Amino acid sequence: MMKKVAVYSLIICLFSFPYAYFSLFQDFNSSSMKGYLLLLVISIILAFFGGLTNNSIAVLIGNILSFIISYYFNSKMINIDSWDGYFKPIGSIRFLVVVSVINLIPQLVAIKYAKSQNKKRIERTGILSKE
């Protein structure tokens, strides 16, 4: 039980980084797509791990926290004229929402894949995973 709580907490903590804001900031600051790639890779790995350990709720909570923290940092940048203008025509807030929502798609696929791998392992070995 303690191990499950630790994994649950770890997933939430790792997701609590403002990945969407970081991606926007990298794009704005260096015209680089590396931030979006990092967002995608890390969130897929965390979602897969969450699905594998039956912690999908932790993934959801982590995504919500990441979005809230990203929104907070984005609101601090909104006063910089070139910040919001860089993300025209929709602006940085809407773009942050779009990036966050689109990022959920590969996470859902990763969770579904992880759960199917769990199911195959259980069918093959008859052993439930130890969380």
Steps between C-alpha positions, in 0.01 A plus 500: 500500500779740591675426170181583305466834683865578426459426128173699493673797666804475275287513185313805627824675599668432165192621314482817710773664295346763267586310179255692278632837618858379461420399143352840420794672667753299298309577181485872585854532629692302239246419227562138587262206497716315755267598783201340327703185434601486866136550602393215276773253598480556875122497515481179294755328726321615816160400362631156399650453846170615655306251288743221575470556876122560489542866597297664223338734754846627596564577132174696482576694820855566380374633168260733678774628731739545208238701313423720803868571562557564126202736497642687800840551337338590169292768674824651634633528144183644350612856585793467262365633170696268277400191705131497418564633149739214427214254527259690276233459375374310806725642773705323762215397732300325231815348356590370846158335522535352150846359574379355832193336346683362197766360734233284664450293183840322499472459878170318466654275235797430730270415792289270284812328366642456851175350624492259205856394584393442861206290382722291269749441780224392738354264237844358423626457856188518715686738730350834595738795499635599840456873549 
